[in-house]
Coordinates of C-alpha atoms and ligand atoms in Angstrom, one line a residue:
M1 CA 17.9 160.5 140.8
R2 CA 20.6 162.1 138.7
Q3 CA 19.5 164.8 136.4
T4 CA 20.1 164.6 132.7
I5 CA 22.1 167.0 130.6
L6 CA 21.9 167.3 126.8
T7 CA 23.6 169.8 124.6
G8 CA 25.3 169.8 121.3
D9 CA 27.0 171.6 118.5
R10 CA 26.7 171.9 114.7
P11 CA 29.7 170.4 113.0
T12 CA 30.4 173.3 110.7
G13 CA 34.1 173.6 111.8
P14 CA 36.4 173.0 114.7
L15 CA 35.2 174.4 118.0
H16 CA 36.4 177.8 119.4
L17 CA 36.8 179.6 122.6
G18 CA 33.1 180.8 122.4
H19 CA 32.0 177.2 122.5
Y20 CA 34.3 176.6 125.4
A21 CA 33.1 179.5 127.5
G22 CA 29.5 179.0 126.5
S23 CA 29.1 175.3 127.1
L24 CA 32.1 173.0 126.9
A25 CA 33.5 173.9 130.3
T26 CA 30.2 173.3 132.0
R27 CA 29.8 169.9 130.4
V28 CA 33.2 168.8 131.6
E29 CA 32.4 170.1 135.0
L30 CA 29.0 168.4 135.4
Q31 CA 29.6 165.2 133.6
H32 CA 30.4 163.3 136.8
S33 CA 27.2 164.4 138.6
H34 CA 24.8 164.3 135.7
A35 CA 23.8 161.8 133.0
T36 CA 25.4 163.7 130.2
Y37 CA 24.6 163.4 126.4
V38 CA 26.5 165.5 123.9
L39 CA 25.1 165.6 120.4
I40 CA 27.0 166.3 117.2
A41 CA 24.2 168.0 115.2
D42 CA 25.1 167.0 111.7
L43 CA 21.4 167.1 110.5
Q44 CA 21.1 170.7 111.9
A45 CA 24.4 171.6 110.1
L46 CA 22.7 170.5 106.8
T47 CA 19.9 173.0 107.3
D48 CA 22.2 175.7 106.0
H49 CA 25.0 173.6 104.4
A50 CA 22.9 171.2 102.3
D51 CA 25.3 171.4 99.5
R52 CA 28.4 170.6 101.6
P53 CA 27.8 167.1 103.0
E54 CA 31.5 166.0 102.9
E55 CA 32.5 169.0 104.8
I56 CA 30.0 168.2 107.5
R57 CA 31.1 164.7 107.8
H58 CA 34.7 165.8 108.1
N59 CA 33.7 168.2 110.8
V60 CA 31.9 165.5 112.8
M61 CA 35.4 164.1 113.5
E62 CA 36.9 167.5 114.2
V63 CA 34.2 168.2 116.8
A64 CA 34.5 164.8 118.3
L65 CA 38.3 165.4 118.7
D66 CA 37.6 168.8 120.3
Y67 CA 35.2 167.2 122.8
L68 CA 37.6 164.5 123.9
A69 CA 40.5 167.0 124.0
V70 CA 38.7 169.4 126.4
G71 CA 38.0 166.5 128.7
I72 CA 34.5 165.2 127.8
D73 CA 35.1 161.6 129.0
P74 CA 33.4 158.9 126.9
A75 CA 33.4 156.6 129.9
V76 CA 30.9 158.9 131.7
S77 CA 29.4 161.0 128.9
T78 CA 27.6 159.7 125.9
I79 CA 28.6 161.4 122.6
V80 CA 26.0 160.8 119.9
V81 CA 25.8 161.7 116.2
Q82 CA 22.4 163.1 115.4
S83 CA 22.0 161.4 112.0
G84 CA 22.6 158.0 113.6
I85 CA 19.3 158.4 115.6
P86 CA 16.5 158.6 113.0
E87 CA 14.0 158.7 115.9
L88 CA 15.0 162.3 116.3
A89 CA 13.7 163.1 112.8
E90 CA 10.5 161.2 113.6
L91 CA 9.9 163.2 116.8
T92 CA 10.7 166.5 114.9
G93 CA 7.9 165.5 112.5
Y94 CA 5.4 165.2 115.4
F95 CA 6.5 168.4 117.0
L96 CA 6.0 170.4 113.8
N97 CA 2.3 170.2 114.3
L98 CA 2.7 171.9 117.7
V99 CA 4.3 175.1 116.5
T100 CA 3.1 177.8 114.1
V101 CA 5.0 179.3 111.2
A102 CA 4.6 182.7 112.9
R103 CA 6.2 181.5 116.0
L104 CA 9.2 180.1 114.1
E105 CA 9.6 183.4 112.3
R106 CA 9.8 185.2 115.7
N107 CA 12.7 183.2 117.1
P108 CA 15.3 185.9 117.6
T109 CA 18.3 183.7 117.1
V110 CA 16.9 182.3 113.8
K111 CA 16.1 185.9 112.8
D112 CA 19.7 187.0 113.5
E113 CA 21.1 184.1 111.6
I114 CA 18.9 184.6 108.6
R115 CA 20.1 188.2 108.4
Q116 CA 23.7 187.2 108.9
K117 CA 23.7 184.4 106.3
G118 CA 22.1 186.6 103.7
F119 CA 19.5 184.1 102.6
G120 CA 17.4 186.9 101.3
G121 CA 14.0 185.5 100.4
E122 CA 15.6 182.0 99.9
I123 CA 15.4 180.6 103.5
P124 CA 15.5 176.8 103.5
A125 CA 12.4 175.5 105.2
G126 CA 14.6 173.1 107.2
F127 CA 16.5 176.1 108.5
L128 CA 13.4 177.9 109.8
V129 CA 12.3 174.7 111.6
Y130 CA 15.7 173.7 113.1
P131 CA 14.6 174.9 116.6
V132 CA 11.9 172.2 116.4
S133 CA 14.5 169.6 115.6
Q134 CA 16.5 170.9 118.5
A135 CA 13.5 170.5 120.7
A136 CA 13.4 166.8 119.6
D137 CA 17.1 166.4 120.5
I138 CA 16.5 167.7 124.0
T139 CA 13.3 165.9 124.8
A140 CA 14.2 162.6 123.3
F141 CA 16.8 162.3 126.0
K142 CA 14.4 163.8 128.6
A143 CA 17.0 166.3 129.5
H144 CA 16.5 168.6 132.5
L145 CA 19.4 170.9 131.8
V146 CA 20.9 172.3 128.6
P147 CA 24.2 174.0 129.0
V148 CA 24.3 176.7 126.3
G149 CA 25.4 180.3 125.6
T150 CA 22.9 183.1 125.5
D151 CA 22.2 182.8 121.8
Q152 CA 20.7 179.4 122.3
V153 CA 18.3 180.4 125.1
P154 CA 15.4 181.1 122.6
M155 CA 15.7 177.5 121.5
I156 CA 15.2 176.2 125.0
E157 CA 12.2 178.6 125.4
Q158 CA 10.7 177.2 122.2
T159 CA 11.3 173.7 123.4
V160 CA 9.5 174.4 126.7
E161 CA 6.5 175.6 124.7
I162 CA 6.4 172.5 122.6
V163 CA 6.8 170.3 125.6
R164 CA 3.9 172.0 127.4
R165 CA 1.7 171.7 124.3
F166 CA 2.6 168.1 123.8
N167 CA 2.0 167.1 127.4
R168 CA -1.3 169.0 127.6
I169 CA -2.7 167.3 124.5
Y170 CA -1.2 163.8 124.7
G171 CA -0.4 163.3 128.4
S172 CA 2.7 164.2 130.5
I173 CA 5.5 162.3 128.9
L174 CA 8.1 164.9 128.1
V175 CA 10.4 166.8 130.5
E176 CA 10.6 170.6 130.5
P177 CA 14.2 171.6 130.1
K178 CA 16.1 174.5 131.6
A179 CA 18.9 176.4 130.0
L180 CA 22.1 176.5 132.0
V181 CA 23.9 179.7 131.0
P182 CA 27.4 180.4 132.3
R183 CA 28.8 183.6 133.9
I184 CA 30.3 184.8 130.6
S185 CA 27.5 183.8 128.5
R186 CA 28.5 185.2 125.2
L187 CA 32.1 185.6 124.2
P188 CA 32.7 188.4 121.8
G189 CA 34.8 187.9 118.7
T190 CA 38.4 189.1 118.5
D191 CA 37.2 192.0 116.5
G192 CA 34.9 193.1 119.3
R193 CA 31.7 192.1 117.5
S194 CA 29.1 190.6 119.9
K195 CA 29.6 187.0 118.9
M196 CA 32.5 184.8 118.1
S197 CA 31.7 182.7 115.1
K198 CA 33.4 180.9 112.3
S199 CA 31.3 182.7 109.7
L200 CA 32.4 186.2 111.0
G201 CA 36.0 185.1 110.9
N202 CA 36.7 186.4 114.4
A203 CA 37.3 183.1 116.3
I204 CA 40.1 181.6 118.2
Y205 CA 39.9 177.8 117.8
L206 CA 40.8 175.3 120.5
S207 CA 43.1 173.8 117.9
D208 CA 44.9 177.0 116.9
L209 CA 48.7 176.8 117.2
P210 CA 50.4 179.1 119.7
D211 CA 51.6 181.6 117.1
V212 CA 48.1 181.9 115.7
V213 CA 46.6 182.6 119.1
T214 CA 49.3 185.2 119.8
D215 CA 48.6 186.9 116.5
K216 CA 44.9 187.0 117.0
V217 CA 45.2 188.4 120.5
M218 CA 47.7 191.1 119.3
R219 CA 45.2 192.3 116.8
M220 CA 42.3 192.4 119.3
Y221 CA 40.3 195.5 119.7
T222 CA 40.9 197.3 123.0
D223 CA 39.9 200.7 124.3
P224 CA 40.6 203.2 121.5
R225 CA 41.1 206.1 123.9
H226 CA 43.8 204.3 125.7
A227 CA 46.5 205.4 123.4
R228 CA 49.4 205.8 125.8
V229 CA 50.4 203.5 128.7
E230 CA 49.8 206.2 131.3
D231 CA 46.2 207.0 130.0
P232 CA 43.4 205.6 132.1
G233 CA 41.8 202.7 130.4
E234 CA 38.2 201.4 130.1
V235 CA 37.7 197.8 131.4
E236 CA 34.0 197.5 130.6
G237 CA 33.4 196.6 127.0
N238 CA 37.1 195.9 126.5
V239 CA 37.4 192.6 124.7
V240 CA 40.7 191.6 126.3
F241 CA 39.2 192.0 129.8
T242 CA 36.1 190.0 128.7
Y243 CA 38.4 187.2 127.7
L244 CA 40.3 187.4 131.0
D245 CA 37.0 187.4 132.9
A246 CA 36.1 184.2 131.1
F247 CA 39.5 182.4 131.3
D248 CA 41.9 183.9 133.9
P249 CA 41.9 181.5 136.8
D250 CA 43.6 184.1 139.1
R251 CA 40.6 186.1 140.1
P252 CA 42.3 188.4 142.7
G253 CA 45.1 189.0 140.3
L254 CA 42.6 190.0 137.6
E255 CA 40.9 192.5 139.9
T256 CA 44.2 194.1 140.7
L257 CA 45.0 194.3 137.0
K258 CA 41.7 196.0 136.3
Q259 CA 42.3 198.6 139.0
R260 CA 45.7 199.3 137.6
Y261 CA 44.4 199.5 134.0
R262 CA 41.6 201.9 135.0
A263 CA 44.1 204.1 136.9
G264 CA 46.5 204.3 133.9
G265 CA 49.9 202.6 133.8
V266 CA 49.1 199.3 132.1
G267 CA 49.8 199.3 128.4
D268 CA 47.7 197.3 125.9
V269 CA 50.7 195.3 124.8
A270 CA 51.4 194.1 128.4
L271 CA 47.7 193.4 128.9
K272 CA 47.6 191.3 125.7
H273 CA 50.7 189.4 126.7
H274 CA 48.9 188.5 129.9
L275 CA 45.9 187.2 128.0
I276 CA 48.2 185.3 125.6
D277 CA 49.8 183.6 128.6
V278 CA 46.4 182.7 130.1
L279 CA 45.2 181.3 126.8
H280 CA 48.4 179.3 126.3
R281 CA 48.0 177.7 129.7
L282 CA 44.4 176.8 128.8
L283 CA 45.0 175.6 125.3
A284 CA 48.3 173.8 125.5
P285 CA 47.0 170.6 127.2
I286 CA 43.9 170.6 125.0
R287 CA 46.1 170.9 121.9
A288 CA 48.4 168.2 123.0
R289 CA 45.6 165.8 123.8
R290 CA 43.9 166.6 120.4
Q291 CA 47.1 165.8 118.5
D292 CA 47.4 162.6 120.4
L293 CA 43.8 161.5 119.8
A294 CA 44.0 162.5 116.1
R295 CA 46.6 159.7 115.6
D296 CA 43.9 157.1 116.1
P297 CA 40.8 157.9 114.1
E298 CA 39.6 154.3 114.6
Q299 CA 39.3 154.9 118.3
I300 CA 37.2 158.1 117.7
L301 CA 34.9 156.3 115.4
R302 CA 34.4 153.5 117.9
I303 CA 33.5 156.1 120.6
L304 CA 31.0 157.7 118.3
R305 CA 29.5 154.4 117.3
E306 CA 29.1 153.2 120.9
G307 CA 27.8 156.5 122.1
T308 CA 25.3 156.8 119.3
E309 CA 24.1 153.2 119.9
R310 CA 23.6 153.9 123.6
G311 CA 21.9 157.2 122.9
R312 CA 19.6 155.7 120.3
A313 CA 18.2 153.2 122.8
V314 CA 17.1 156.1 125.0
A315 CA 15.6 158.1 122.2
R316 CA 13.9 155.0 120.9
D317 CA 12.1 154.5 124.2
T318 CA 10.9 158.1 124.4
V319 CA 9.6 158.0 120.8
A320 CA 7.8 154.8 121.4
E321 CA 6.2 156.4 124.5
A322 CA 5.2 159.4 122.4
R323 CA 3.7 157.2 119.7
R324 CA 1.6 155.4 122.2
A325 CA 0.4 158.6 123.7
M326 CA -0.4 160.0 120.3
H327 CA -2.4 156.9 119.4
L328 CA 0.1 156.1 116.7
D329 CA 0.8 152.6 117.8
Y330 CA -0.8 151.0 114.8
Q331 CA 0.5 147.6 115.8
A332 CA -1.8 147.7 118.7
I333 CA -4.7 148.5 116.4
I334 CA -4.1 145.7 113.9
A335 CA -3.1 143.1 116.4
Ligands
LIG401 N1 22.0 174.9 117.8 C1 23.2 174.4 118.5 C2 24.4 175.2 117.9 O1 24.2 175.9 116.9 C3 23.4 173.0 118.3 C4 22.4 172.0 118.9 C5 21.7 171.1 118.2 C6 22.0 171.9 120.2 N2 20.9 170.4 119.0 C7 21.0 170.9 120.3 C8 22.3 172.6 121.4 C9 20.4 170.6 121.4 C10 21.7 172.3 122.6 C11 20.7 171.3 122.6 O2 25.5 175.1 118.3

């Protein structure tokens, strides 16, 4: 039997190269061999953007455009909008009894985000429990595999714990998922910080125009000791090379370039021009498809509606099974 994939993104802005390297490319590659569900997590976006609902709705469309533009094919993959599947919220409610507050507070990604967002003492309860809602997303579709970047691995670990607990208490209904982490599992930002993110302002978006991409690459951080062309340069920890590792399809060419850079004789400007070239080749067709698709918003809405409907039927079945297992099928009691 084909294995099931589920993964998703918060619609807090258009998607960037970090999303592409971390998960989008894997989805496109595996969608023909796996039953693939891709979730636009608008409820999760509300956990830290409760006061910006219009923005989230707008970004649902942006993310859908990005999905289709990179090659997620709605004929084989099912794109679902989280808020269109209320059964996910129901399952989240059941799962909340299977996790402790202390465990939620230990989730390293949530801890990082809390620090970065500067909530101070004012952490929305929904934010602290979003890993539980993510566990509901994954298990409602009985996903075996979750393609994600490194930062999401703690979410899958927490999901596995919830699944084990659920299955032990109520009977083996839910599937234990595995994270599928790519070779370059965390793309740094253009400023060299460890993660590319909208909120850090260090992202290259899939929809960025060529001039913007060029500008962002030219400002990228390289090896500060590599001041003159003839100086030997450091490849490890050099952001430009990390991007080339992620996106340059010419692997032997890249190895040669690394050797030449290490030996001295390759300037940073030439190196950056090579990366710009690689990114243009990657992004030009994506950008063109995106512009094309954006002309017909009705079509996007139809894809989202159909996908959400199909996905909802699957989630509904799982939740019905969970309810029976939990002795919550009150209709059977009163019948
Ligand atoms: N937390 C993910 C992100 O920030 C989005 C997400 C929501 C997700 N539900 C998911 C990812 C289920 C994988 C599986 O991008």
